Short mmCIF file of C-alpha atoms in Angstrom, two decimals:
data_model
loop_
_atom_site.label_atom_id
_atom_site.label_comp_id
_atom_site.label_asym_id
_atom_site.label_seq_id
_atom_site.Cartn_x
_atom_site.Cartn_y
_atom_site.Cartn_z
CA UNK A 1 49.15 -9.72 -5.16
CA UNK A 2 47.04 -11.48 -2.49
CA UNK A 3 44.75 -8.38 -1.58
CA UNK A 4 43.53 -8.40 -4.93
CA UNK A 5 41.82 -11.85 -4.79
CA UNK A 6 40.74 -11.38 -1.08
CA UNK A 7 36.76 -11.36 -1.01
CA UNK A 8 34.91 -8.62 0.87
CA UNK A 9 32.23 -10.22 2.88
CA UNK A 10 29.34 -8.11 4.34
CA UNK A 11 27.33 -8.54 7.42
CA UNK A 12 23.82 -9.57 7.47
CA UNK A 13 23.38 -5.86 9.28
CA UNK A 14 25.46 -4.07 6.45
CA UNK A 15 23.29 -5.84 3.96
CA UNK A 16 20.13 -4.20 5.67
CA UNK A 17 21.47 -0.75 5.71
CA UNK A 18 22.92 -0.99 2.24
CA UNK A 19 19.43 -2.10 0.89
CA UNK A 20 17.25 0.60 2.43
CA UNK A 21 20.15 3.14 1.36
CA UNK A 22 19.77 2.06 -1.97
CA UNK A 23 15.88 2.04 -2.31
CA UNK A 24 15.87 5.27 -0.99
CA UNK A 25 18.18 6.58 -3.65
CA UNK A 26 16.56 4.91 -6.57
CA UNK A 27 13.43 6.53 -5.36
CA UNK A 28 14.69 9.71 -5.08
CA UNK A 29 15.96 9.47 -9.00
CA UNK A 30 12.58 8.36 -9.88
CA UNK A 31 10.84 11.32 -7.90
CA UNK A 32 13.22 13.58 -9.58
CA UNK A 33 12.03 12.42 -13.02
CA UNK A 34 9.59 15.46 -14.89
CA UNK A 35 6.95 12.94 -15.18
CA UNK A 36 6.77 12.41 -11.08
CA UNK A 37 5.56 16.06 -10.57
CA UNK A 38 2.19 17.84 -11.61
CA UNK A 39 4.18 20.68 -13.34
CA UNK A 40 6.21 18.28 -15.35
CA UNK A 41 9.22 19.98 -14.29
CA UNK A 42 12.39 18.12 -12.60
CA UNK A 43 11.99 17.82 -8.75
CA UNK A 44 15.12 19.31 -7.15
CA UNK A 45 17.33 16.43 -5.83
CA UNK A 46 17.33 17.69 -2.24
CA UNK A 47 13.46 17.76 -2.32
CA UNK A 48 13.16 14.10 -4.04
CA UNK A 49 15.73 12.51 -1.83
CA UNK A 50 13.76 14.02 1.35
CA UNK A 51 10.49 12.73 -0.04
CA UNK A 52 11.99 9.35 -0.82
CA UNK A 53 13.88 8.93 2.45
CA UNK A 54 10.61 9.67 4.49
CA UNK A 55 8.58 7.04 2.36
CA UNK A 56 11.22 4.16 2.62
CA UNK A 57 11.33 4.85 6.47
CA UNK A 58 7.64 4.91 6.62
CA UNK A 59 7.85 8.78 8.40
CA UNK A 60 5.69 10.84 6.64
CA UNK A 61 7.57 14.16 7.10
CA UNK A 62 7.18 16.19 3.84
CA UNK A 63 8.50 19.20 1.74
CA UNK A 64 6.18 18.84 -0.97
CA UNK A 65 2.38 18.40 -0.45
CA UNK A 66 2.01 14.68 -1.74
CA UNK A 67 -1.36 15.43 -3.50
CA UNK A 68 -0.84 18.75 -5.03
CA UNK A 69 2.62 18.29 -5.96
CA UNK A 70 3.23 14.89 -7.32
CA UNK A 71 1.59 13.23 -10.16
CA UNK A 72 -0.11 9.97 -10.00
CA UNK A 73 3.23 8.47 -11.73
CA UNK A 74 5.14 10.11 -8.36
CA UNK A 75 2.34 9.25 -5.99
CA UNK A 76 2.46 5.35 -7.13
CA UNK A 77 6.30 5.73 -6.38
CA UNK A 78 5.72 7.17 -2.86
CA UNK A 79 3.57 4.42 -2.53
CA UNK A 80 5.81 1.71 -3.53
CA UNK A 81 8.53 3.02 -1.49
CA UNK A 82 6.27 3.09 1.66
CA UNK A 83 5.03 -0.51 1.08
CA UNK A 84 8.77 -1.79 0.65
CA UNK A 85 9.85 0.18 3.60
CA UNK A 86 6.91 -1.00 5.40
CA UNK A 87 7.53 -4.76 4.85
CA UNK A 88 11.19 -4.16 4.97
CA UNK A 89 13.74 -4.40 2.01
CA UNK A 90 14.96 -7.60 2.78
CA UNK A 91 11.35 -9.12 3.32
CA UNK A 92 10.49 -7.81 -0.33
CA UNK A 93 13.58 -9.40 -2.14
CA UNK A 94 12.84 -12.68 -0.53
CA UNK A 95 9.18 -12.52 -1.54
CA UNK A 96 10.29 -11.44 -5.24
CA UNK A 97 12.59 -14.55 -5.04
CA UNK A 98 10.03 -16.93 -3.88
CA UNK A 99 7.47 -15.59 -6.41
CA UNK A 100 10.37 -16.20 -9.37
CA UNK A 101 10.87 -19.78 -7.77
CA UNK A 102 14.46 -19.26 -6.76
CA UNK A 103 16.02 -21.35 -3.90
CA UNK A 104 16.40 -19.31 -0.79
CA UNK A 105 20.02 -20.22 0.49
CA UNK A 106 20.88 -20.30 4.15
CA UNK A 107 22.75 -16.71 3.90
CA UNK A 108 19.48 -15.30 2.68
CA UNK A 109 17.52 -16.94 5.71
CA UNK A 110 19.66 -15.61 8.34
CA UNK A 111 19.47 -11.90 6.49
CA UNK A 112 15.95 -12.44 6.65
CA UNK A 113 15.99 -13.56 10.27
CA UNK A 114 17.86 -10.71 11.50
CA UNK A 115 15.93 -8.34 9.31
CA UNK A 116 12.47 -9.03 10.95
CA UNK A 117 13.99 -9.77 14.41
CA UNK A 118 13.03 -13.52 14.35
CA UNK A 119 13.69 -15.79 17.58
CA UNK A 120 14.49 -18.64 15.06
CA UNK A 121 16.02 -19.56 11.70
CA UNK A 122 13.78 -22.39 11.35
CA UNK A 123 10.58 -21.83 9.53
CA UNK A 124 11.70 -18.40 8.22
CA UNK A 125 10.69 -18.93 4.70
CA UNK A 126 6.76 -19.98 5.59
CA UNK A 127 6.45 -17.18 8.08
CA UNK A 128 7.63 -14.96 5.34
CA UNK A 129 4.77 -16.05 3.27
CA UNK A 130 2.31 -15.45 6.24
CA UNK A 131 3.96 -11.95 6.30
CA UNK A 132 3.28 -10.92 2.88
CA UNK A 133 -0.30 -12.66 2.61
CA UNK A 134 -1.35 -10.93 5.75
CA UNK A 135 0.00 -7.89 4.69
CA UNK A 136 -1.71 -7.48 1.51
CA UNK A 137 -5.15 -9.11 2.78
CA UNK A 138 -5.42 -6.21 5.76
CA UNK A 139 -4.27 -3.48 3.51
CA UNK A 140 -7.10 -4.63 0.89
CA UNK A 141 -9.73 -4.80 3.63
CA UNK A 142 -8.76 -1.45 4.85
CA UNK A 143 -9.29 -0.14 1.44
CA UNK A 144 -12.33 -1.64 0.61
CA UNK A 145 -13.91 -0.31 4.19
CA UNK A 146 -13.11 3.51 3.63
CA UNK A 147 -13.89 3.14 -0.20
CA UNK A 148 -17.48 4.16 0.19
CA UNK A 149 -16.48 7.45 2.20
CA UNK A 150 -13.84 8.42 -0.59
CA UNK A 151 -15.85 7.52 -3.57
CA UNK A 152 -18.61 9.60 -2.12
CA UNK A 153 -16.18 12.50 -2.02
CA UNK A 154 -13.86 12.21 -5.22
CA UNK A 155 -15.84 9.60 -7.19
CA UNK A 156 -13.88 7.34 -8.83
CA UNK A 157 -10.60 8.82 -7.70
CA UNK A 158 -11.76 7.63 -4.19
CA UNK A 159 -10.59 4.14 -4.97
CA UNK A 160 -6.98 4.99 -5.34
CA UNK A 161 -7.31 7.42 -2.62
CA UNK A 162 -8.60 4.63 -0.31
CA UNK A 163 -5.83 2.23 -1.35
CA UNK A 164 -3.16 4.79 -0.81
CA UNK A 165 -4.59 5.52 2.83
CA UNK A 166 -4.74 2.15 3.69
CA UNK A 167 -1.41 1.05 2.83
CA UNK A 168 0.25 4.25 4.33
CA UNK A 169 -1.96 3.83 7.43
CA UNK A 170 -0.61 0.10 7.77
CA UNK A 171 2.79 0.85 6.90
CA UNK A 172 2.60 3.73 9.64
CA UNK A 173 3.80 5.83 6.73
CA UNK A 174 1.38 8.97 7.26
CA UNK A 175 1.30 10.17 4.01
CA UNK A 176 -2.13 11.37 2.67
CA UNK A 177 -3.58 12.79 -0.70
CA UNK A 178 -6.13 15.57 0.95
CA UNK A 179 -4.10 18.55 0.37
CA UNK A 180 -4.52 21.20 -2.34
CA UNK A 181 -2.57 23.87 -4.05
CA UNK A 182 -4.67 26.21 -1.78
CA UNK A 183 -4.81 24.16 1.59
CA UNK A 184 -1.44 21.89 1.54
CA UNK A 185 -0.57 19.78 4.14
CA UNK A 186 -4.20 19.14 5.67
CA UNK A 187 -3.48 15.41 6.76
CA UNK A 188 -7.17 13.91 7.51
CA UNK A 189 -8.37 17.00 9.37
CA UNK A 190 -11.48 17.20 6.73
CA UNK A 191 -12.65 13.95 8.34
CA UNK A 192 -12.12 14.56 12.02
CA UNK A 193 -15.95 13.69 12.77
CA UNK A 194 -15.98 10.78 10.28
CA UNK A 195 -16.63 7.66 12.43
CA UNK A 196 -15.64 4.97 9.69
CA UNK A 197 -12.31 6.92 8.64
CA UNK A 198 -11.54 7.51 12.37
CA UNK A 199 -11.91 3.79 13.22
CA UNK A 200 -10.40 2.11 10.51
CA UNK A 201 -7.24 4.35 10.21
CA UNK A 202 -6.25 3.88 13.87
CA UNK A 203 -7.04 0.10 13.52
CA UNK A 204 -4.65 -0.36 10.72
CA UNK A 205 -2.02 1.77 12.47
CA UNK A 206 -2.31 -0.36 15.74
CA UNK A 207 -2.28 -3.42 13.74
CA UNK A 208 0.68 -2.76 11.77
CA UNK A 209 2.51 -1.87 14.91
CA UNK A 210 2.14 -4.81 16.73
CA UNK A 211 4.44 -6.94 14.70
CA UNK A 212 4.33 -9.96 12.56
CA UNK A 213 5.15 -12.37 15.38
CA UNK A 214 2.61 -11.27 17.31
CA UNK A 215 0.22 -11.77 14.47
CA UNK A 216 1.32 -15.46 14.00
CA UNK A 217 0.88 -15.79 17.99
CA UNK A 218 -2.72 -14.55 17.44
CA UNK A 219 -3.18 -16.70 14.68
CA UNK A 220 -2.24 -19.68 15.99
CA UNK A 221 -3.42 -19.44 19.73
CA UNK A 222 -6.73 -17.20 19.31
CA UNK A 223 -7.99 -15.98 22.46
CA UNK A 224 -5.90 -18.31 24.78
CA UNK A 225 -3.44 -15.63 25.87
CA UNK A 226 -1.82 -17.77 28.52
CA UNK A 227 -0.19 -19.78 25.27
CA UNK A 228 1.01 -16.72 23.74
CA UNK A 229 5.10 -16.21 23.79
CA UNK A 230 6.33 -13.75 26.51
CA UNK A 231 7.30 -11.05 23.93
CA UNK A 232 3.59 -10.95 22.20
CA UNK A 233 1.93 -10.88 25.96
CA UNK A 234 4.30 -7.69 26.62
CA UNK A 235 3.75 -6.20 23.12
CA UNK A 236 -0.38 -6.33 23.59
CA UNK A 237 -0.38 -5.06 27.30
CA UNK A 238 2.43 -2.47 26.76
CA UNK A 239 0.13 -1.42 23.48
CA UNK A 240 -3.23 -1.47 25.36
CA UNK A 241 -1.59 0.86 28.24
CA UNK A 242 -0.25 3.32 25.61
CA UNK A 243 -3.63 3.80 24.03
CA UNK A 244 -5.63 3.83 27.04
CA UNK A 245 -3.43 6.51 29.49
CA UNK A 246 -2.89 8.93 26.81
CA UNK A 247 -6.51 8.76 25.51
CA UNK A 248 -7.86 9.72 28.80
CA UNK A 249 -5.65 12.62 29.07
CA UNK A 250 -6.55 13.92 25.64
CA UNK A 251 -10.23 13.50 26.42
CA UNK A 252 -9.98 15.01 29.81
CA UNK A 253 -7.79 18.17 28.91
CA UNK A 254 -7.38 18.83 25.40
CA UNK A 255 -10.68 18.39 23.56
CA UNK A 256 -13.04 19.27 26.24
CA UNK A 257 -14.74 22.02 24.14
CA UNK A 258 -15.85 19.61 21.58
CA UNK A 259 -19.39 17.40 21.31
CA UNK A 260 -18.91 14.04 22.75
CA UNK A 261 -18.59 12.09 19.76
CA UNK A 262 -15.88 14.14 18.14
CA UNK A 263 -14.22 14.46 21.52
CA UNK A 264 -13.69 10.53 21.79
CA UNK A 265 -12.88 10.03 17.96
CA UNK A 266 -9.99 13.00 18.11
CA UNK A 267 -8.71 11.98 21.45
CA UNK A 268 -8.30 8.32 20.11
CA UNK A 269 -7.12 9.27 17.08
CA UNK A 270 -4.10 11.78 18.35
CA UNK A 271 -3.57 8.88 21.06
CA UNK A 272 -2.99 6.21 18.13
CA UNK A 273 -0.95 8.27 15.60
CA UNK A 274 1.97 9.24 17.37
CA UNK A 275 2.80 5.52 17.47
CA UNK A 276 4.65 6.36 14.40
CA UNK A 277 1.62 6.75 11.80
CA UNK A 278 1.91 10.49 11.05
CA UNK A 279 -1.90 11.05 10.30
CA UNK A 280 -3.66 14.22 12.44
CA UNK A 281 -7.31 14.81 12.49
CA UNK A 282 -6.56 18.18 14.93
CA UNK A 283 -4.50 21.13 14.61
CA UNK A 284 -1.32 20.11 16.22
CA UNK A 285 0.02 23.62 17.15
CA UNK A 286 -3.54 24.40 19.17
CA UNK A 287 -2.16 21.62 21.77
CA UNK A 288 -1.00 22.49 25.21
CA UNK A 289 2.62 22.13 26.06
CA UNK A 290 1.57 18.91 28.26
CA UNK A 291 -0.24 17.56 25.22
CA UNK A 292 2.94 18.17 22.88
CA UNK A 293 4.85 16.60 25.82
CA UNK A 294 2.99 13.39 26.03
CA UNK A 295 2.79 13.09 22.08
CA UNK A 296 6.77 13.51 21.99
CA UNK A 297 7.33 10.67 24.27
CA UNK A 298 4.67 8.46 22.58
CA UNK A 299 6.71 9.25 19.19
CA UNK A 300 9.80 8.26 20.89
CA UNK A 301 8.49 4.52 22.21
CA UNK A 302 6.86 3.80 18.67
CA UNK A 303 5.59 0.48 17.81
CA UNK A 304 6.83 -3.11 18.16
CA UNK A 305 10.06 -5.24 17.13
CA UNK A 306 9.13 -6.74 13.70
CA UNK A 307 6.41 -4.32 12.74
CA UNK A 308 6.11 -1.57 10.21
CA UNK A 309 6.52 0.87 12.87
CA UNK A 310 9.46 2.68 13.92
CA UNK A 311 10.55 4.25 17.61
CA UNK A 312 12.46 2.85 20.50
CA UNK A 313 9.79 0.01 20.76
CA UNK A 314 7.19 -1.26 23.16
CA UNK A 315 9.62 -3.83 24.26
CA UNK A 316 12.25 -1.49 24.83
CA UNK A 317 10.29 0.53 27.52
CA UNK A 318 8.76 -2.60 29.04
CA UNK A 319 11.95 -3.95 29.54
CA UNK A 320 13.55 -0.84 31.31
CA UNK A 321 10.25 -0.83 33.38
CA UNK A 322 10.56 -4.34 34.51
CA UNK A 323 14.34 -4.04 35.21
CA UNK A 324 13.38 -0.83 37.32
CA UNK A 325 10.89 -2.75 39.51
CA UNK A 326 13.27 -5.50 39.92
CA UNK A 327 15.89 -3.07 41.28
CA UNK A 328 13.31 -1.60 43.51
CA UNK A 329 12.42 -5.39 44.90
CA UNK A 330 16.18 -6.04 45.14
CA UNK A 331 15.76 -9.02 42.60
CA UNK A 332 18.64 -10.29 40.25
CA UNK A 333 16.34 -10.51 37.13
CA UNK A 334 13.32 -8.49 35.49
CA UNK A 335 10.59 -10.69 34.57
CA UNK A 336 7.24 -10.73 32.81
CA UNK A 337 4.46 -13.01 33.03
CA UNK A 338 6.43 -15.80 34.90
CA UNK A 339 9.56 -15.56 32.93
CA UNK A 340 12.70 -13.70 33.49
CA UNK A 341 14.18 -12.01 30.41
CA UNK A 342 17.61 -12.61 28.93
CA UNK A 343 20.53 -10.96 30.76
CA UNK A 344 21.12 -8.76 27.52
CA UNK A 345 17.50 -7.25 27.51
CA UNK A 346 18.14 -4.65 29.88
CA UNK A 347 21.54 -3.68 28.60
CA UNK A 348 20.43 -3.25 24.96
CA UNK A 349 17.42 -1.49 26.04
CA UNK A 350 19.64 1.24 28.14
CA UNK A 351 21.69 1.41 25.32
CA UNK A 352 18.68 2.26 22.57
CA UNK A 353 17.08 4.72 25.06
CA UNK A 354 20.61 6.58 25.41
CA UNK A 355 20.93 6.86 21.64
CA UNK A 356 17.42 7.74 21.00
CA UNK A 357 17.49 10.51 23.69
CA UNK A 358 21.00 11.82 22.46
CA UNK A 359 19.90 12.11 18.83
CA UNK A 360 16.83 13.55 19.81
CA UNK A 361 17.84 16.33 22.34
CA UNK A 362 20.62 17.36 20.21
CA UNK A 363 18.87 17.57 17.01
CA UNK A 364 16.25 19.46 18.62
CA UNK A 365 19.10 22.15 20.15
CA UNK A 366 21.06 22.53 16.72
CA UNK A 367 17.50 23.04 15.06
CA UNK A 368 16.90 25.49 17.34
CA UNK A 369 19.64 27.42 17.07
CA UNK A 370 20.19 26.97 13.52
CA UNK A 371 16.56 28.20 12.33
CA UNK A 372 15.99 30.37 15.35
CA UNK A 373 12.81 28.50 16.36
CA UNK A 374 11.30 27.78 19.53
CA UNK A 375 12.89 24.75 21.31
CA UNK A 376 9.87 22.85 21.58
CA UNK A 377 8.61 23.16 18.01
CA UNK A 378 12.43 21.60 17.02
CA UNK A 379 12.06 18.87 19.69
CA UNK A 380 8.93 17.76 18.39
CA UNK A 381 10.07 17.84 14.80
CA UNK A 382 13.15 15.50 15.77
CA UNK A 383 10.88 13.12 17.95
CA UNK A 384 8.68 12.80 14.66
CA UNK A 385 11.64 12.17 12.69
CA UNK A 386 13.52 9.64 14.74
CA UNK A 387 10.38 7.89 15.80
CA UNK A 388 9.51 7.60 12.07
CA UNK A 389 6.06 8.94 12.66
CA UNK A 390 5.70 12.30 10.54
CA UNK A 391 3.74 14.46 12.70
CA UNK A 392 4.85 18.24 12.41
CA UNK A 393 4.13 21.57 13.90
CA UNK A 394 4.38 22.75 10.35
CA UNK A 395 8.12 23.75 9.77
CA UNK A 396 9.54 21.04 7.78
CA UNK A 397 8.96 22.30 4.38
CA UNK A 398 10.91 25.70 5.96
CA UNK A 399 13.81 24.23 7.26
CA UNK A 400 17.31 24.69 5.52
CA UNK A 401 19.26 22.35 4.20
CA UNK A 402 21.51 21.13 7.45
CA UNK A 403 18.31 20.83 9.47
CA UNK A 404 16.53 19.11 6.69
CA UNK A 405 19.46 16.92 6.07
CA UNK A 406 19.53 16.16 10.17
CA UNK A 407 15.82 15.12 9.79
CA UNK A 408 16.66 12.56 6.84
CA UNK A 409 19.49 10.84 9.02
CA UNK A 410 17.14 10.56 11.74
CA UNK A 411 14.51 8.99 10.10
CA UNK A 412 17.05 6.70 8.49
CA UNK A 413 18.22 5.94 12.14
CA UNK A 414 14.95 5.34 13.52
CA UNK A 415 14.07 2.75 10.33
CA UNK A 416 17.03 0.38 10.16
CA UNK A 417 17.12 0.94 14.23
CA UNK A 418 20.27 1.99 16.38
CA UNK A 419 21.42 -1.51 17.23
CA UNK A 420 21.51 -2.57 13.69
CA UNK A 421 24.00 0.41 12.95
CA UNK A 422 25.99 0.01 15.75
CA UNK A 423 26.60 -3.90 14.75
CA UNK A 424 27.02 -2.80 10.94
CA UNK A 425 30.00 -0.04 11.91
CA UNK A 426 31.72 -2.34 14.79
CA UNK A 427 31.14 -6.01 12.87
CA UNK A 428 34.97 -6.36 12.54
CA UNK A 429 35.51 -5.72 16.08
CA UNK A 430 37.08 -9.01 17.53
CA UNK A 431 35.59 -10.54 20.74
CA UNK A 432 37.75 -11.35 23.54
CA UNK A 433 37.61 -14.03 26.33
CA UNK A 434 39.83 -12.20 28.65
CA UNK A 435 37.84 -9.59 31.34
CA UNK A 436 39.24 -6.61 33.13
CA UNK A 437 39.44 -6.39 36.88
CA UNK A 438 36.23 -5.39 38.89
CA UNK A 439 35.60 -2.67 40.97
CA UNK A 440 32.63 -1.10 42.49
CA UNK A 441 31.18 2.02 41.35
CA UNK A 442 28.39 4.25 43.27
CA UNK A 443 25.51 5.42 41.29
CA UNK A 444 22.42 7.13 42.30
#
């Protein structure tokens, strides 16, 4: 029979999604092992799956305190999942192939290009090498800089803690090893006044969230900003705005009672960490309604394309803003730095915004109704999950199966990307050259 010999061809987007799903499942099975927990007991599948999803999707939402529940082996599994999730499943697979000396085929290069959002296929293998070396070097530097603080407080164990937090910060994961049985889920609140930790962690978060192609632009062109690609310019300017404006708000309105030094450090940390990192040095439940709202907006925006961060991405918001300016000025095209954007950019950006807002609001509403919790708290949790952030108001471990299941789906959606899921689902849709008649519709 003919259909028995028909080969099944998977698209690039389907391979990316399948790769992430497979790593999550393998991670969950490893975390279920008795050797992964401090107690030596088998971890329930739901808890292991949630932790694995959060690690691979570099989110940081947890149902079990990472330090007090998981053994050293379990923590190593979580760190490996974070590294794979941060760099990307396809990137890690290509890296293994390069190390083993295997030849990278054209289809593998194409898959890699789609996975990291590269503008062209040429030089993708060389760029992968740069990405891997750059990632490992920055993580190692971050660990070495934080080592004196952690070794002072934890002895030789501080070496492991410095490495874990450096990778977690750079990959925008938000997992920490500072909780205890008596005081779990404390994140970095014990270091709220430590200058070194409050500078290195946010710096790692920002660098990891800029995107690999922005790094290459900076490495190639140094301080010559005019030579940068338009996308790199947009990412850098948007990132700077998204740090400065919230910093001023937090400094002026949220931490006014603190000494100036702690006030600056807390305001800066809470400004950077919602950009999909998930660490916190202050009790988030004490924030005002306006403060929580700003954090939700920052969580939804997230990092930049081709980075370790999730969220809608800085370029999405920038394109929507530029398109609005073009409409105000009655211009046909939106533009940045003397270059106009491609025609599909605004359409894709508005689609992404609509998907994120719909999932964010619907998930928050459902959680609020099911769990009988305040809507604001549930919306905060939903924004944290879909933005792959990991910040929480303390309700994650207490949620039921339905709510935790929704959070896992939101984390997965936020990591692989909305357009990737759409293209993978509708890859068989045939393109037609015919177009329907046009008719005007009034909006606004």
